[in-house]
XYZ file of C-alpha atoms in Angstrom:
581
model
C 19.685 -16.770 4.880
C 16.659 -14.732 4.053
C 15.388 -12.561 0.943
C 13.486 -9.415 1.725
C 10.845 -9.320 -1.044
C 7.711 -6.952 -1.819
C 4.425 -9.534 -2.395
C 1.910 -7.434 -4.978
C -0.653 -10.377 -5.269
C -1.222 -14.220 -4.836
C -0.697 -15.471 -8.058
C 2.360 -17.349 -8.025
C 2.138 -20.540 -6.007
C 5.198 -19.142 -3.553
C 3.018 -15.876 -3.044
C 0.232 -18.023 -2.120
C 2.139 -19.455 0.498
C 3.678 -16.183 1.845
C 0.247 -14.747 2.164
C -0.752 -18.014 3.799
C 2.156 -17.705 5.908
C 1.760 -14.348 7.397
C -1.648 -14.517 8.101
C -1.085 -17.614 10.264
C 1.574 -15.067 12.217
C -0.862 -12.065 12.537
C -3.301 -14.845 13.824
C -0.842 -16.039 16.796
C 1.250 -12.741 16.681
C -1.883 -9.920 16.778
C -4.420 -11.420 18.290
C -6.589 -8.038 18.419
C -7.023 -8.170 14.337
C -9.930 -9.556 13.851
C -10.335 -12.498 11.297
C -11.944 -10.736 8.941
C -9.131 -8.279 8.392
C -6.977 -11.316 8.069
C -8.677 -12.985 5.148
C -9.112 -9.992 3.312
C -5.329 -9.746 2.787
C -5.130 -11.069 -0.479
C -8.153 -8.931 -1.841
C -6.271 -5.857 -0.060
C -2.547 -6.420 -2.508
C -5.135 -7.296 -5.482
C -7.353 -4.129 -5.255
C -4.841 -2.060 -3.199
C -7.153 1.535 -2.991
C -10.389 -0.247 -2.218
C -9.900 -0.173 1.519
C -8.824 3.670 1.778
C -5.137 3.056 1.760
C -2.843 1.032 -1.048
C -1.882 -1.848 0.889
C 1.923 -2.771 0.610
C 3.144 -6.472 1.819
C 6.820 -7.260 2.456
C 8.032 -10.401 3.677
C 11.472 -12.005 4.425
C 11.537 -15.484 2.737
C 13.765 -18.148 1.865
C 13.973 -19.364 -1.673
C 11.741 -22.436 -0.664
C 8.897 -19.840 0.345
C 9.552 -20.515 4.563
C 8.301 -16.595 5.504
C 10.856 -15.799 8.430
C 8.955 -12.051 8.583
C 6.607 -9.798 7.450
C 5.879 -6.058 7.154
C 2.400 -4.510 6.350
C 2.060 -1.145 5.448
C -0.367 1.361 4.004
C 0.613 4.139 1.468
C -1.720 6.696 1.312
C -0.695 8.270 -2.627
C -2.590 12.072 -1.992
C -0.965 12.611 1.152
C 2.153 11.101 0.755
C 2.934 9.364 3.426
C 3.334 5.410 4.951
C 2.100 4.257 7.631
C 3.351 0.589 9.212
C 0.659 -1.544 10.833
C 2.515 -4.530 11.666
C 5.908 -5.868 11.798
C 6.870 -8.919 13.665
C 9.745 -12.081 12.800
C 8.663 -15.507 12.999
C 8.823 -16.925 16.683
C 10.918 -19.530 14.749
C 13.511 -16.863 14.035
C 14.022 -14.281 16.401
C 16.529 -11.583 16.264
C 18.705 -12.315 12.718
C 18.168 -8.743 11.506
C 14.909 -9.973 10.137
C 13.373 -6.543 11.620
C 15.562 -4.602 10.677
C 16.147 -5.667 7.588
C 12.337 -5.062 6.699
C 12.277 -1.820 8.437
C 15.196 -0.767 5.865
C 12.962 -1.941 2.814
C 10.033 -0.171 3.860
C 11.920 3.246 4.146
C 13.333 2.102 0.805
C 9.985 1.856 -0.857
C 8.444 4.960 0.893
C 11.143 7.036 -0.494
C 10.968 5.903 -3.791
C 7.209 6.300 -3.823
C 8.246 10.152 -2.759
C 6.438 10.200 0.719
C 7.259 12.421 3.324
C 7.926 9.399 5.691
C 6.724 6.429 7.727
C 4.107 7.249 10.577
C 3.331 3.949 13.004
C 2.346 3.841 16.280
C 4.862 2.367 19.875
C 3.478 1.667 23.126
C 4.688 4.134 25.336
C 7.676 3.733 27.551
C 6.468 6.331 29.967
C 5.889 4.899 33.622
C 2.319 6.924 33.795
C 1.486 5.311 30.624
C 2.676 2.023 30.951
C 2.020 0.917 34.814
C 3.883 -2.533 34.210
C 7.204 -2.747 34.266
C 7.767 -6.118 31.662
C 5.357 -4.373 29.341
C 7.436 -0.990 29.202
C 10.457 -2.604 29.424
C 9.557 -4.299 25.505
C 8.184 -1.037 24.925
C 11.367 0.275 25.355
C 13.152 -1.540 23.437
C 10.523 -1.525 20.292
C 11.567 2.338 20.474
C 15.331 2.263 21.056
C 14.887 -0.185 17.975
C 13.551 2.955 15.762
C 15.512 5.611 17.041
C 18.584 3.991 15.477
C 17.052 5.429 12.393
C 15.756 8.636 13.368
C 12.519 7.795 14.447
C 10.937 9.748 17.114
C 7.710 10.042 18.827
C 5.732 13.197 18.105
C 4.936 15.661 21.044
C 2.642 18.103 22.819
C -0.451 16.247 21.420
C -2.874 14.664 22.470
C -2.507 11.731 20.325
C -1.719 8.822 22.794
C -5.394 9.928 24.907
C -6.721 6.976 25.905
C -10.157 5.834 24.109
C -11.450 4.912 27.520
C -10.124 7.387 30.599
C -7.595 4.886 32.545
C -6.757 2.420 29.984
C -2.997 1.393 29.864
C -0.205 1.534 27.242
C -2.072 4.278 25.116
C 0.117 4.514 21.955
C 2.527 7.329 20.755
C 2.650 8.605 17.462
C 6.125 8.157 15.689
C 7.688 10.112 12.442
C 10.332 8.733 10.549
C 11.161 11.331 7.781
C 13.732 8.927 6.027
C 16.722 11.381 6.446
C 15.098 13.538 4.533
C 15.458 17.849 4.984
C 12.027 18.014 5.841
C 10.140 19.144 8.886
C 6.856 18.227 8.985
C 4.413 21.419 8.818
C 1.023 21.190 11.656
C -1.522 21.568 8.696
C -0.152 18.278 7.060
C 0.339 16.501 9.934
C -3.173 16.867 10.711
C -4.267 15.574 7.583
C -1.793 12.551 7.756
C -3.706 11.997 11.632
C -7.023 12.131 10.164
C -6.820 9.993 7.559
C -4.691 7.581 9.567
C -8.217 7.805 12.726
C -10.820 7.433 10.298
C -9.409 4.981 7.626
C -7.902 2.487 9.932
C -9.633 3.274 13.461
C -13.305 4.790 11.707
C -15.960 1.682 13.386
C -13.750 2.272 16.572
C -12.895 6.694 17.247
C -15.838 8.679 17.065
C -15.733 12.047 15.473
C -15.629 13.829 18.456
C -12.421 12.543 19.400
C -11.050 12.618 16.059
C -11.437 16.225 16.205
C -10.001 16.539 19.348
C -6.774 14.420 18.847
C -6.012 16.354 15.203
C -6.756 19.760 16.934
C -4.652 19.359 19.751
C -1.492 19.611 16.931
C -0.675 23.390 17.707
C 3.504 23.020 16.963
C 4.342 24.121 13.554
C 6.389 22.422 12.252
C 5.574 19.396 14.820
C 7.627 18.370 16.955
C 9.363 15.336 17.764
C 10.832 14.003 21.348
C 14.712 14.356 21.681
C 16.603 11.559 21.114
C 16.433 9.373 24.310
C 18.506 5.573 23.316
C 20.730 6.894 20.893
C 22.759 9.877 21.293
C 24.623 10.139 17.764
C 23.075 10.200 14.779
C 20.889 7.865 13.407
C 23.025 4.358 13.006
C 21.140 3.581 9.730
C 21.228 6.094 6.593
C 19.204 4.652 4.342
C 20.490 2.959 1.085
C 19.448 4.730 -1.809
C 20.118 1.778 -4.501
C 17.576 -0.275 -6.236
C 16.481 -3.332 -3.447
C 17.107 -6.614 -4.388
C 13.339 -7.151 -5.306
C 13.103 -4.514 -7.513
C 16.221 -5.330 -9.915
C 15.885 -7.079 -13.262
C 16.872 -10.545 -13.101
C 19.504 -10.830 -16.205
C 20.093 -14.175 -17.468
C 22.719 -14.304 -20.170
C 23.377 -17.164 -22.960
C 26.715 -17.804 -21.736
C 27.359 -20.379 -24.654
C 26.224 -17.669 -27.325
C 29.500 -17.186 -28.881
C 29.953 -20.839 -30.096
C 27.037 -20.189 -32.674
C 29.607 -17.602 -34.877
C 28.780 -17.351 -38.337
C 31.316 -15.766 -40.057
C 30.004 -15.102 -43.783
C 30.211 -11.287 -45.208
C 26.190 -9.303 -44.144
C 25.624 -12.140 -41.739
C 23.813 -9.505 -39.208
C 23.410 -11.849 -36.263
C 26.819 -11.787 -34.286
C 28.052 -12.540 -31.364
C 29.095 -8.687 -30.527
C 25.108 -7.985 -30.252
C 25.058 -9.003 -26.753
C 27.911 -7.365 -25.864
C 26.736 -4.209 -27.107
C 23.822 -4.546 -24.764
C 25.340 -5.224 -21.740
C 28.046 -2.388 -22.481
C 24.741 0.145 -21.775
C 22.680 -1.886 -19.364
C 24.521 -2.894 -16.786
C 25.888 0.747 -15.449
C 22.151 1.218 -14.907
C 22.318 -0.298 -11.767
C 18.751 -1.978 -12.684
C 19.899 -5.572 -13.281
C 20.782 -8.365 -11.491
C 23.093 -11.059 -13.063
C 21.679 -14.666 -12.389
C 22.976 -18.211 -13.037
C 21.385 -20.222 -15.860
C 19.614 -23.233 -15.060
C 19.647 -26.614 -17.225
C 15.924 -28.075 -18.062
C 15.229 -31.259 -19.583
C 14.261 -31.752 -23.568
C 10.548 -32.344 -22.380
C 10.224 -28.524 -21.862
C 11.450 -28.216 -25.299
C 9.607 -31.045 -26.917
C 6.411 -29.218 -25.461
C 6.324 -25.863 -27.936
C 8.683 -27.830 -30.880
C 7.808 -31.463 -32.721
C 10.317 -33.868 -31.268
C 10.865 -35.130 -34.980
C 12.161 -31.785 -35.409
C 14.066 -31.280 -31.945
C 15.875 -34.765 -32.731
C 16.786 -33.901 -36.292
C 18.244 -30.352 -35.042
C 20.537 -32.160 -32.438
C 21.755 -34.522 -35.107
C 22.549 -33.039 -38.620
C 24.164 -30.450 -36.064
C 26.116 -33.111 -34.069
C 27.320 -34.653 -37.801
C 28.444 -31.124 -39.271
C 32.331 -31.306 -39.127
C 33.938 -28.124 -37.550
C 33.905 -24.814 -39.085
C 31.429 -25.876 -41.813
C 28.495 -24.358 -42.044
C 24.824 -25.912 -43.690
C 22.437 -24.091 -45.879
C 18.823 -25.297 -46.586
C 18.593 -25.146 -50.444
C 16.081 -28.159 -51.638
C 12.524 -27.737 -50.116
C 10.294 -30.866 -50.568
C 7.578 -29.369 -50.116
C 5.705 -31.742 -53.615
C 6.039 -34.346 -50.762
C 6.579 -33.438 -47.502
C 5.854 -37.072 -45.883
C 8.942 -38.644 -47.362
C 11.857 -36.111 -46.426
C 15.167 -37.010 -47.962
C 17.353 -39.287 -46.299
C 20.665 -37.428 -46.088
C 20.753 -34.750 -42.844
C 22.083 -32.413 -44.787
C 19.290 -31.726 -47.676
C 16.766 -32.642 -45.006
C 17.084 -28.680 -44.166
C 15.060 -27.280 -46.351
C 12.396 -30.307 -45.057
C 12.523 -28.271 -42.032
C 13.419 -25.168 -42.377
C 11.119 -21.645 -43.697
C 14.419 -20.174 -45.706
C 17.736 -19.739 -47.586
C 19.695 -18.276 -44.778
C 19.064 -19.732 -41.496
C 22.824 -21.811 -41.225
C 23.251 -25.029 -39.551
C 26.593 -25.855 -37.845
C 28.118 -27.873 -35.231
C 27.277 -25.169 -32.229
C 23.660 -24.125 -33.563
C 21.985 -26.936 -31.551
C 24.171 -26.092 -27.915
C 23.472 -22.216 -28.424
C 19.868 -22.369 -29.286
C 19.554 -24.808 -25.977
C 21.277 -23.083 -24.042
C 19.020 -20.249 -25.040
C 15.554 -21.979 -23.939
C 17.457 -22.846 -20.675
C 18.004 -19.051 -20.349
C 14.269 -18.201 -20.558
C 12.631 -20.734 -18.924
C 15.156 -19.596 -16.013
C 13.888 -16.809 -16.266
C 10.097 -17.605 -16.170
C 11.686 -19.874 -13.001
C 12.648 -17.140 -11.216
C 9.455 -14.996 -11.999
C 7.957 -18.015 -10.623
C 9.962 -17.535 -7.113
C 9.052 -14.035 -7.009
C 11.260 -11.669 -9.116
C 8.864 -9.206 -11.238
C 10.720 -8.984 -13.684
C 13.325 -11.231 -15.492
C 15.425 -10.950 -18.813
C 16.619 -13.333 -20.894
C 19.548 -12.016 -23.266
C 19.897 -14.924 -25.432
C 21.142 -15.478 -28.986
C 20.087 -17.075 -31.307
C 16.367 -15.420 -31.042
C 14.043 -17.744 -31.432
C 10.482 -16.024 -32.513
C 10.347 -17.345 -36.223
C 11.034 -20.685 -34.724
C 7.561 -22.777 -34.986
C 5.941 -26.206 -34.183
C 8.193 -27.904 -36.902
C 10.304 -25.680 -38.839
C 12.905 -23.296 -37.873
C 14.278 -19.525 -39.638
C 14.941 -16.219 -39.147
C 18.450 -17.186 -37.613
C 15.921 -18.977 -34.990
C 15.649 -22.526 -34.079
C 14.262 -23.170 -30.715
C 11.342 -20.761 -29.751
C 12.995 -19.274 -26.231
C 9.687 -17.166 -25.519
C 7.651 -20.066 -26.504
C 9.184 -22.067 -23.778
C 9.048 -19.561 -21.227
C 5.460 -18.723 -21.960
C 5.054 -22.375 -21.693
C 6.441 -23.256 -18.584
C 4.439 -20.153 -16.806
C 0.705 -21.426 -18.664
C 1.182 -24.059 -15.845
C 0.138 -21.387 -12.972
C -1.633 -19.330 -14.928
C -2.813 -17.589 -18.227
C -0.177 -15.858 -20.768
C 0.158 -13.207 -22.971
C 2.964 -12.760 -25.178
C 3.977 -9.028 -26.696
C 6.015 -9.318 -29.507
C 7.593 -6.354 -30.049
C 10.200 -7.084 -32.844
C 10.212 -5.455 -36.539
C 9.521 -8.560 -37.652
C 5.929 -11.325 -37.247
C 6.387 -13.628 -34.506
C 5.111 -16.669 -37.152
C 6.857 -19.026 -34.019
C 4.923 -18.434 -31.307
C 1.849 -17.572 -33.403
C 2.325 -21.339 -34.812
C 2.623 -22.855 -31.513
C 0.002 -21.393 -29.583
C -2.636 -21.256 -32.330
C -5.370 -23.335 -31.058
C -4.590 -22.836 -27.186
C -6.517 -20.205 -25.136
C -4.421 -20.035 -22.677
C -1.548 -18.388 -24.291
C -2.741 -14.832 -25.905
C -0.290 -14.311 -28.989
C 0.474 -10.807 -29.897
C 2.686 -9.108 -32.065
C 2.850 -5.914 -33.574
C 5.352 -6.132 -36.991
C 6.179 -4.610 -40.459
C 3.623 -5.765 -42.717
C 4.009 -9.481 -44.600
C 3.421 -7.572 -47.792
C 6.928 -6.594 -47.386
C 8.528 -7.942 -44.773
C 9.659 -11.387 -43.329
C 8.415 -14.013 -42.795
C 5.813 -13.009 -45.511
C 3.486 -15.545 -45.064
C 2.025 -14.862 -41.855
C 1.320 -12.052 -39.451
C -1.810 -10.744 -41.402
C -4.737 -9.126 -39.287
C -6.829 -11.777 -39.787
C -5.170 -14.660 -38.104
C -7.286 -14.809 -34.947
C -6.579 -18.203 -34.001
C -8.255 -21.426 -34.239
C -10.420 -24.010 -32.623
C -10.165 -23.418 -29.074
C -7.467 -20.819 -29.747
C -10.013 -18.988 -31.862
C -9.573 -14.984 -30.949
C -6.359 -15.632 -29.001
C -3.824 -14.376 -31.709
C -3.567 -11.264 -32.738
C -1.588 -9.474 -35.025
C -0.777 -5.602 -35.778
C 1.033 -5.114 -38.927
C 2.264 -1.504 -39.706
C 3.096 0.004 -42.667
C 6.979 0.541 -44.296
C 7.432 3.645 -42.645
C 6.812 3.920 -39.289
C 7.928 6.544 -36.091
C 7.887 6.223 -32.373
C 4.479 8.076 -32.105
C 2.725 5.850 -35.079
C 4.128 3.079 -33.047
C 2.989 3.886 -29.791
C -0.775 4.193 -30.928
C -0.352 0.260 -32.582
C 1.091 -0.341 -28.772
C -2.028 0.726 -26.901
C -3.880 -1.073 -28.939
C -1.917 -4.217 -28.334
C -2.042 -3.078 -25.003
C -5.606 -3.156 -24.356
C -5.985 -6.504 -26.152
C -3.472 -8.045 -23.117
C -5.651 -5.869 -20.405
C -8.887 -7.542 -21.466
C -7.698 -11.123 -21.652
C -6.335 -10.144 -18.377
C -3.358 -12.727 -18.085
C -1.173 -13.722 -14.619
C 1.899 -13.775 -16.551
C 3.639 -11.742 -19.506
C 6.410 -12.684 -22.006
C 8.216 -9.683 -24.508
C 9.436 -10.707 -27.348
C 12.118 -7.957 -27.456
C 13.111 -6.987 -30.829
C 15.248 -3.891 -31.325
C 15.065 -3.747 -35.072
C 12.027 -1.327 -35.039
C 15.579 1.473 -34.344
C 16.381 3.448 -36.867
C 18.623 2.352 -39.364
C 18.418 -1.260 -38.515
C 19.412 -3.542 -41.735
C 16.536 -6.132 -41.151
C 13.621 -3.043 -41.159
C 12.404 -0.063 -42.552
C 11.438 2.174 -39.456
C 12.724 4.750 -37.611
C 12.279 4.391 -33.265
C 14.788 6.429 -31.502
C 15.985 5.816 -27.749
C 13.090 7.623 -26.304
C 10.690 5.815 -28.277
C 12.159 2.552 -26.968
C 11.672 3.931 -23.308
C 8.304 5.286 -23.997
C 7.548 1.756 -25.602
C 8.449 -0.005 -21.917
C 6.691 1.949 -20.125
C 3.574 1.244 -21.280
C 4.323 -2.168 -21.210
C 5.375 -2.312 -17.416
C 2.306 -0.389 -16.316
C 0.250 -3.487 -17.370
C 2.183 -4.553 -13.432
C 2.151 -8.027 -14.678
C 5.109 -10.498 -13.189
C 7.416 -10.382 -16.663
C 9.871 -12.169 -19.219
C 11.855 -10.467 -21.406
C 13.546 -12.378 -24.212
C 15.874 -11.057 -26.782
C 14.942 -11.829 -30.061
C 16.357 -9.256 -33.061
C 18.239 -5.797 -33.000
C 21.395 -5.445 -35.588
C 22.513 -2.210 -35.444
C 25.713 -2.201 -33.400
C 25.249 1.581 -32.876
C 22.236 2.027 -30.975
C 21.229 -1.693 -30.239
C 22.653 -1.259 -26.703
C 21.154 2.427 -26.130
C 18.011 1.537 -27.179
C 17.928 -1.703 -24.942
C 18.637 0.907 -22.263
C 15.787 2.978 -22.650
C 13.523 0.357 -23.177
C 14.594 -1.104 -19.512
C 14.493 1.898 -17.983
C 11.290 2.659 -19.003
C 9.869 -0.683 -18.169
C 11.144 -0.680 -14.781
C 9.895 2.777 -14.075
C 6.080 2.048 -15.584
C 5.901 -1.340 -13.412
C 6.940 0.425 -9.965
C 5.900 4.115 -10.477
C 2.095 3.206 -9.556
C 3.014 0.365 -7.058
């Protein structure tokens, strides 16, 4: 089994090892690239327009990173057009669709990047071109291989003249137009050949023959050869759905439900994740994935194991259908909590109406387990990854829990990615995100941000002021926007750019949002008034930072737009981290 997967950079540890992998095969594969175009391959997907073209790597992997083949192609964005370099399966696995299967997802990714096709050169199957038989016999094949998707070599041009009169196997020219009703006019061909001799063949065509090859296209619209290996039409349309690689992983808290509270205004129901994945899923944008179970340890690391311990317990001791409210807060002397489970609550907890019950503890687990699979799975390659979890979690800190939240979910996901790399967390919810703020406070390798109604007026009330910058080593890693009661989507925006730009200059590997939807108009928890197109404006911005990304639900109570506004939001996150890749 195999994955077919776009590689943008080498940050993750199984991107490394792609990267690693492939240029090992273009070392025994290609042995006419020279070794300096090799190692520049990971500077080429990091600064993609430095070398002339955007540089675009796909390889098909298995899930424990074993790269059974690779494609490398360059997009040139002002003309429009791809053209493949190389693509080649492991020796190890030959045949297995592994070609083809790439081939596919490049034509995938060239239409979606609106190009006007694939351009790559064939050795020539022509006996006057190709003296040896073995040779044009591969040849052959190589170009039987395209034509079963409409790929032709151009003709009446000069392109395949030798460099040197006499040498053998010079190479055609071949247009894929990707099914498309479009005939490719002479003028724009002969930019697409120009830029394709000077970029990629400039130390090696001299002008002179540059000229000559790009003149010599006289057809207009150029011409390709007539189908020569396959007499029907093409044998593979291409698929016009999302690939694989480019859905949203969608992890869902599959043991939400337990954690039903069923007192009158209680706001944070089960039916909120329904709601969203009534409007998300027709999208066609996500991908449904299994949860994964992770030890406490990953817990115990962003929450006081005093605390984690006492959670499990008073929850495990709460008889069935009873429900615990924190209402005596020692705070005169905080060492010496009370001894009964019950009233030790309030020695924990930040407010009145944050319920304890016998399913709080499995729900809010099961909820880290959510995010950390999906920082797992951003970790294996997916770009991006949601988490739809209930309880939230982002009022959950060190020590104390509120806000309906108990275990920090975007915490532990932030967590869990600090080990291969820097973080930055965008909190995006009505609300402060005191949790993460709390947890991450003197690290520097976790940039907290979170853009909120003001604590003059809204909760948590004691945090989420401007001036909380961090502290110690953390000192200048927090930061915190608070708005005023009356906000709209364009007031909002501005406090997002600025958020925005505090992410681009730390300049993180990784990104967690903390998704709130209560910024929506005529949410019960806020004050403001985001519409749908706000929300989508609102992820767009965020995925144009084109960092690998966790989503995690955390608040959103009004049943009548939560799941429309999650929609918008998605889509316009999707489109801002692909529409420039």
């Amino acid at each position: 089994m195999f994955r077919i997967r776009r590689i943008y950079d080498e940050v993750i540890p199984i991107n490394k090892l792609a990267i690693a992998q492939v240029q090992a095969m273009m070392r025994s594969q290609f042995p006419d690239i020279s070794e300096d175009d090799i190692i520049k391959l990971p500077e080429k997907l990091r600064n993609p327009l430095k070398h002339g073209f955007r540089s675009v790597l796909f390889v098909a992997d298995d899930l424990r990173g074993q790269v059974k083949g690779f494609a490398f192609v360059y997009h040139e964005p002002a003309l429009k057009f791809f053209y493949l370099d190389y693509i080649s399966s492991s020796v190890q696995f030959p045949g297995r669709g592994i070609g083809g299967a790439l081939y596919e997802r490049l034509r995938q990714e060239a239409l979606a990047l609106k190009t006007i096709g694939v351009f790559f050169e064939c050795l020539p199957d022509d006996p006057q071109l190709s003296k040896n038989p073995v040779i044009r016999k591969q040849n052959i094949a190589r170009l039987r291989f395209y034509e079963r998707f409409g790929a032709r070599p151009v003709i009446n041009t000069a392109y395949e003249t030798p460099l040197k009169p006499g040498e053998d196997n010079p190479p055609y020219l071949v247009y894929d137009n990707l099914g498309q009703e479009f005939r490719l006019p002479r003028d724009q061909a002969r930019l697409v050949v120009r830029a394709i001799l000077e970029k990629k063949y400039g130390n090696l065509c001299p002008p002179q023959y540059v000229n000559m090859v790009v003149n010599s296209f006289q057809d207009d619209p150029v011409k390709l050869r007539e189908p020569r290996y396959v007499k029907n039409a093409p044998s593979f349309s291409l698929d016009h759905s999302i690939p694989t690689d480019k859905k949203i992983a969608l992890i869902i808290n599959d043991k939400h439900e337990i954690h039903h509270v069923h007192e009158r205004g209680y706001v944070e129901s089960p039916v909120r994740i329904k709601t969203i994945l009534k409007e998300i899923e027709p999208t066609g944008l996500f991908d449904i994935m299994p949860v994964k179970h992770f030890p406490d340890k990953f817990v115990k690391m962003v929450h006081d194991t005093k605390y984690v311990d006492y959670f499990r317990k008073v929850c495990e001791s709460v008889a069935p259908n009873k429900t615990i409210y924190p209402y005596v807060f020692p705070i005169r002397n905080s060492k010496r909590p009370p001894r009964d489970l019950p009233i030790q609550a309030g020695y924990y907890c930040i407010d009145t109406f944050t319920p304890l019950n016998q399913n709080a503890y499995l729900a809010a687990r099961r909820a880290v387990d959510c995010a950390i699979t999906a920082a797992s799975l951003v970790l294996e390659g997916q770009r991006i990854a949601y988490a739809l979890v209930r309880p939230p979690g982002h009022h959950a800190e060190w020590s104390n829990f509120g806000g309906f939240c108990y275990f920090n979910s975007n915490a532990a996901a932030a967590n869990y990615l600090s080990s291969e790399g820097t973080v930055a967390i965008l909190d995006i919810d009505y609300h402060h995100g005191n949790g993460q703020q709390d947890i991450f406070y003197q690290r520097p390798d976790v940039l907290t941000v979170s853009i909120h109604g003001h604590p003059g007026f809204a909760y948590p009330y004691f945090s989420g002021f401007e001036e909380e910058k961090g502290a110690g080593l953390g000192e200048g890693f927090n930061a915190n926007f608070p708005l005023p009661e009356q906000v709209d989507g364009k007031h909002y925006l501005a406090a997002l750019h600025k958020a925005i730009n505090k992410i681009r200059k730390f300049k993180p590997e990784f990104l967690v949002v903390a998704l709130g939807l209560d910024p929506a108009k005529g949410d019960p928890t806020g004050s403001w008034s985001l519409q749908g197109k706000d929300f989508e404006n609102n992820g767009q911005l965020v995925g144009e930072l084109g960092l690998p990304t966790v989503v995690v639900q955390e608040g959103g109570y009004n049943h009548r737009n939560l799941g429309i506004n999650a929609r918008h939001f998605f889509i316009g996150l999707w489109r801002g981290m692909y529409s420039a890749s």
